[in-house]
Tab-separated table of C-alpha atoms in Angstrom:
chain	number	residue	atom	x	y	z
J	24	UNK	CA	-40.979	-7.980	78.508
J	25	UNK	CA	-42.476	-4.702	77.273
J	26	UNK	CA	-41.972	-3.155	80.697
J	27	UNK	CA	-38.329	-4.177	80.625
J	28	UNK	CA	-37.845	-2.567	77.206
J	29	UNK	CA	-39.602	0.594	78.340
J	30	UNK	CA	-37.385	0.810	81.374
J	31	UNK	CA	-34.251	0.187	79.328
J	32	UNK	CA	-34.068	2.995	76.790
J	33	UNK	CA	-31.047	1.526	75.013
J	34	UNK	CA	-32.817	-1.765	74.308
J	35	UNK	CA	-35.889	0.104	73.067
J	36	UNK	CA	-33.772	2.212	70.739
J	37	UNK	CA	-32.042	-0.856	69.316
J	38	UNK	CA	-35.396	-2.542	68.741
J	39	UNK	CA	-36.727	0.475	66.822
J	40	UNK	CA	-33.599	0.665	64.661
J	41	UNK	CA	-33.764	-3.074	63.892
J	42	UNK	CA	-37.448	-2.946	62.897
J	43	UNK	CA	-36.824	0.090	60.666
J	44	UNK	CA	-33.877	-1.605	58.957
J	45	UNK	CA	-35.797	-4.812	58.242
J	46	UNK	CA	-38.721	-2.809	56.866
J	47	UNK	CA	-36.474	-0.824	54.515
J	48	UNK	CA	-34.617	-3.916	53.320
J	49	UNK	CA	-37.818	-5.868	52.725
J	50	UNK	CA	-39.446	-3.074	50.705
J	51	UNK	CA	-42.832	-3.210	49.072
J	52	UNK	CA	-43.707	-6.835	48.128
J	53	UNK	CA	-45.220	-5.720	44.803
J	54	UNK	CA	-42.092	-3.719	43.892
J	55	UNK	CA	-39.852	-6.628	44.843
J	56	UNK	CA	-41.884	-9.033	42.698
J	57	UNK	CA	-41.873	-6.584	39.766
J	58	UNK	CA	-38.102	-6.075	39.997
J	59	UNK	CA	-37.523	-9.830	40.178
J	60	UNK	CA	-39.651	-10.443	37.087
J	61	UNK	CA	-37.800	-7.704	35.183
J	62	UNK	CA	-34.414	-9.202	36.062
J	63	UNK	CA	-35.604	-12.641	34.973
J	64	UNK	CA	-36.875	-11.244	31.658
J	65	UNK	CA	-33.545	-9.482	31.056
J	66	UNK	CA	-31.627	-12.699	31.740
J	67	UNK	CA	-33.872	-14.666	29.398
J	68	UNK	CA	-33.482	-11.992	26.703
J	69	UNK	CA	-29.691	-12.044	27.028
J	70	UNK	CA	-29.611	-15.833	26.803
J	71	UNK	CA	-31.891	-15.789	23.744
J	72	UNK	CA	-29.685	-13.194	22.031
J	73	UNK	CA	-26.604	-15.299	22.767
J	74	UNK	CA	-28.257	-18.426	21.385
J	75	UNK	CA	-29.357	-16.522	18.283
J	76	UNK	CA	-25.792	-15.233	17.806
J	77	UNK	CA	-24.226	-18.695	18.023
J	78	UNK	CA	-26.959	-20.268	15.934
J	79	UNK	CA	-26.350	-17.566	13.324
J	80	UNK	CA	-22.623	-18.343	13.208
J	81	UNK	CA	-23.273	-22.070	13.005
J	82	UNK	CA	-25.827	-21.488	10.275
J	83	UNK	CA	-23.352	-19.454	8.234
J	84	UNK	CA	-20.743	-22.161	8.622
J	85	UNK	CA	-23.188	-24.841	7.543
J	86	UNK	CA	-24.271	-22.789	4.534
J	87	UNK	CA	-20.646	-22.151	3.588
J	88	UNK	CA	-19.892	-25.875	3.822
J	89	UNK	CA	-22.830	-26.648	1.529
J	90	UNK	CA	-21.611	-24.317	-1.224
J	91	UNK	CA	-19.978	-25.775	-4.295
J	92	UNK	CA	-16.546	-24.667	-5.478
J	93	UNK	CA	-18.135	-22.610	-8.238
J	94	UNK	CA	-20.394	-20.815	-5.748
J	95	UNK	CA	-17.455	-20.116	-3.434
J	96	UNK	CA	-15.538	-18.757	-6.416
J	97	UNK	CA	-18.382	-16.449	-7.422
J	98	UNK	CA	-18.868	-15.214	-3.856
J	99	UNK	CA	-15.156	-14.455	-3.553
J	100	UNK	CA	-15.159	-12.503	-6.822
J	101	UNK	CA	-18.098	-10.419	-5.592
J	102	UNK	CA	-16.459	-9.723	-2.220
J	103	UNK	CA	-14.544	-6.420	-2.186
J	104	UNK	CA	-12.286	-7.714	0.613
J	105	UNK	CA	-10.847	-10.278	-1.816
J	106	UNK	CA	-8.889	-7.644	-3.695
J	107	UNK	CA	-7.822	-5.435	-0.799
J	108	UNK	CA	-4.350	-3.961	-1.181
J	109	UNK	CA	-1.939	-3.811	1.778
J	110	UNK	CA	1.800	-3.564	2.289
J	111	UNK	CA	1.940	-7.341	1.956
J	112	UNK	CA	0.772	-7.144	-1.653
J	113	UNK	CA	3.081	-4.267	-2.605
J	114	UNK	CA	6.580	-4.420	-4.053
J	115	UNK	CA	7.905	-2.858	-0.857
J	116	UNK	CA	6.454	-5.609	1.297
J	117	UNK	CA	7.737	-8.342	-0.995
J	118	UNK	CA	11.211	-6.802	-1.158
J	119	UNK	CA	11.369	-6.468	2.620
J	120	UNK	CA	10.409	-10.133	3.061
J	121	UNK	CA	12.848	-11.239	0.377
J	122	UNK	CA	15.754	-9.233	1.806
J	123	UNK	CA	15.203	-10.056	5.466
J	124	UNK	CA	14.595	-13.727	4.697
J	125	UNK	CA	17.768	-13.984	2.647
J	126	UNK	CA	19.888	-12.255	5.292
J	127	UNK	CA	18.450	-14.467	8.008
J	128	UNK	CA	19.146	-17.654	6.052
J	129	UNK	CA	22.729	-16.565	5.271
J	130	UNK	CA	23.364	-15.673	8.920
J	131	UNK	CA	22.098	-19.024	10.150
J	132	UNK	CA	24.207	-20.801	7.527
J	133	UNK	CA	27.328	-18.943	8.708
J	134	UNK	CA	26.522	-19.933	12.271
J	135	UNK	CA	26.378	-23.602	11.257
J	136	UNK	CA	29.751	-23.247	9.521
J	137	UNK	CA	31.248	-21.694	12.664
J	138	UNK	CA	29.912	-24.524	14.806
J	139	UNK	CA	31.451	-27.182	12.551
J	140	UNK	CA	34.758	-25.326	12.364
J	141	UNK	CA	35.011	-25.061	16.137
J	142	UNK	CA	37.043	-27.499	18.184
J	143	UNK	CA	34.093	-29.009	20.068
J	144	UNK	CA	31.647	-29.012	17.116
J	145	UNK	CA	28.399	-30.700	18.225
J	146	UNK	CA	29.786	-32.254	21.404
J	147	UNK	CA	28.148	-29.630	23.671
J	148	UNK	CA	24.472	-29.080	24.465
J	149	UNK	CA	24.766	-25.405	23.580
J	150	UNK	CA	26.131	-26.101	20.099
J	151	UNK	CA	23.488	-28.739	19.398
J	152	UNK	CA	20.667	-26.382	20.336
J	153	UNK	CA	22.165	-23.576	18.245
J	154	UNK	CA	22.615	-25.951	15.303
J	155	UNK	CA	18.983	-27.068	15.428
J	156	UNK	CA	17.771	-23.491	15.768
J	157	UNK	CA	19.884	-22.418	12.781
J	158	UNK	CA	18.565	-25.242	10.583
J	159	UNK	CA	14.941	-24.453	11.434
J	160	UNK	CA	15.563	-20.737	10.864
J	161	UNK	CA	16.993	-21.468	7.406
J	162	UNK	CA	13.841	-23.450	6.607
J	163	UNK	CA	11.540	-20.579	7.587
J	164	UNK	CA	13.745	-17.838	6.123
J	165	UNK	CA	14.028	-19.469	2.691
J	166	UNK	CA	10.248	-19.930	2.594
J	167	UNK	CA	9.802	-16.243	3.446
J	168	UNK	CA	12.419	-15.116	0.920
J	169	UNK	CA	10.559	-16.886	-1.895
J	170	UNK	CA	7.655	-14.453	-1.364
J	171	UNK	CA	5.148	-14.890	-4.230
J	172	UNK	CA	7.121	-17.372	-6.346
J	173	UNK	CA	5.431	-20.588	-5.077
J	174	UNK	CA	1.907	-19.119	-5.109
J	175	UNK	CA	-0.606	-20.697	-7.532
J	176	UNK	CA	-0.701	-19.060	-10.951
J	177	UNK	CA	-4.438	-19.622	-11.318
J	178	UNK	CA	-5.505	-17.947	-8.067
J	179	UNK	CA	-8.011	-15.088	-8.178
J	180	UNK	CA	-5.911	-12.665	-6.113
J	181	UNK	CA	-4.520	-10.231	-8.666
J	182	UNK	CA	-3.591	-7.321	-6.399
J	183	UNK	CA	0.041	-8.398	-5.953
J	184	UNK	CA	2.370	-5.890	-7.586
J	185	UNK	CA	5.064	-8.512	-8.132
J	186	UNK	CA	4.206	-10.749	-11.073
J	187	UNK	CA	6.695	-13.507	-10.208
J	188	UNK	CA	3.996	-16.084	-9.469
J	189	UNK	CA	4.902	-19.442	-10.975
J	190	UNK	CA	3.654	-22.083	-8.537
J	191	UNK	CA	0.644	-24.292	-7.895
J	192	UNK	CA	-1.209	-25.651	-4.885
J	193	UNK	CA	1.592	-28.105	-4.071
J	194	UNK	CA	4.341	-25.484	-4.049
J	195	UNK	CA	2.128	-23.134	-2.062
J	196	UNK	CA	1.499	-25.828	0.548
J	197	UNK	CA	5.216	-26.632	0.684
J	198	UNK	CA	6.063	-22.977	1.287
J	199	UNK	CA	3.425	-22.639	4.002
J	200	UNK	CA	4.535	-25.856	5.689
J	201	UNK	CA	8.211	-24.861	5.611
J	202	UNK	CA	7.532	-21.420	7.038
J	203	UNK	CA	5.096	-22.562	9.737
J	204	UNK	CA	7.135	-25.521	10.960
J	205	UNK	CA	10.473	-23.737	10.594
J	206	UNK	CA	9.327	-20.641	12.477
J	207	UNK	CA	7.759	-22.629	15.307
J	208	UNK	CA	10.808	-24.875	15.600
J	209	UNK	CA	12.968	-21.760	15.803
J	210	UNK	CA	10.821	-20.374	18.605
J	211	UNK	CA	10.939	-23.715	20.390
J	212	UNK	CA	14.717	-24.052	20.183
J	213	UNK	CA	15.081	-20.446	21.322
J	214	UNK	CA	13.020	-21.343	24.387
J	215	UNK	CA	15.160	-24.470	24.807
J	216	UNK	CA	18.246	-22.264	24.858
J	217	UNK	CA	16.673	-20.229	27.671
J	218	UNK	CA	16.000	-23.429	29.620
J	219	UNK	CA	19.606	-24.489	29.074
J	220	UNK	CA	20.847	-21.185	30.510
J	221	UNK	CA	18.472	-21.571	33.450
J	222	UNK	CA	19.700	-25.062	34.221
J	223	UNK	CA	23.362	-24.185	33.743
J	224	UNK	CA	23.551	-20.790	35.461
J	225	UNK	CA	20.729	-20.701	37.987
J	226	UNK	CA	20.670	-24.337	39.088
J	227	UNK	CA	24.387	-25.023	38.511
J	228	UNK	CA	23.707	-28.256	36.621
J	229	UNK	CA	26.641	-29.940	34.971
J	230	UNK	CA	26.877	-30.498	31.219
J	231	UNK	CA	26.480	-34.242	31.679
J	232	UNK	CA	23.380	-33.901	33.826
J	233	UNK	CA	21.776	-31.439	31.412
J	234	UNK	CA	22.482	-33.792	28.521
J	235	UNK	CA	20.870	-36.722	30.353
J	236	UNK	CA	17.983	-35.089	32.229
J	237	UNK	CA	17.005	-31.969	30.274
J	238	UNK	CA	18.148	-32.021	26.639
J	239	UNK	CA	15.965	-34.916	25.356
J	240	UNK	CA	12.794	-33.220	26.618
J	241	UNK	CA	13.763	-29.944	24.965
J	242	UNK	CA	13.942	-31.554	21.522
J	243	UNK	CA	10.859	-33.706	22.082
J	244	UNK	CA	8.702	-30.831	23.287
J	245	UNK	CA	9.766	-28.517	20.471
J	246	UNK	CA	9.118	-31.049	17.719
J	247	UNK	CA	5.814	-32.276	19.188
J	248	UNK	CA	4.448	-28.740	19.302
J	249	UNK	CA	5.440	-27.633	15.778
J	250	UNK	CA	5.342	-30.704	13.545
J	251	UNK	CA	1.869	-32.234	14.199
J	252	UNK	CA	0.095	-28.905	13.689
J	253	UNK	CA	2.041	-28.281	10.489
J	254	UNK	CA	1.078	-31.695	9.134
J	255	UNK	CA	-2.558	-31.156	10.153
J	256	UNK	CA	-2.673	-27.933	8.147
J	257	UNK	CA	-1.585	-29.877	5.057
J	258	UNK	CA	-4.498	-32.303	5.330
J	259	UNK	CA	-6.975	-29.482	5.981
J	260	UNK	CA	-5.581	-27.468	3.030
J	261	UNK	CA	-5.039	-24.475	5.305
J	262	UNK	CA	-1.924	-23.253	3.476
J	263	UNK	CA	-3.493	-22.611	0.065
J	264	UNK	CA	-5.384	-19.449	-0.906
J	265	UNK	CA	-9.134	-19.963	-0.542
J	266	UNK	CA	-10.602	-20.141	-3.080
């Protein structure tokens, strides 16, 4: 075999190249073992840091859950972020929300009047979707236009420039629920309108077929996405200022 390789220079050259390549790839066994141990230590250190991070978050959450209302109140008073001032707490921000909310509610109300004064009224899928979207927009727009009025009078947040704060926890929750559900219903009915256009223009579906095959799922999907989450936030007291 050796004689054959010696006679065939090409085979000998290939053998030398192969042996050199395997030697380079294998490397020094001690260096390979050292590098492997270093990589393993780095992986273990990263995993330990991740566990410590998540355990730290969970520990903070558990400690926060164990605090009494008085302790939460004191911690909030000592936190400088509690009294931070932004455009949302200024008169400008409140006036913008009040004006835009009022204009939006009036526009949606006019759209409802136009639908009812039309010849077809609510007999078409398009008018029914627009009617539902207008009603939900009025709900969200009125909640936004109320700005600080429904907020609790006894809350600790005193950085609002507008002093028209006359509500309590119930009115605050009602405002949050109306805005959240109304806004999400508006988004859902807007998406439903896009689906209606898709079915009518792209797929050439008739009004009757859309009413039977598509329209019920548009209403069901929109309501099932917005309403349960809004109700859940009421039970978890997620609408009220904390504390």
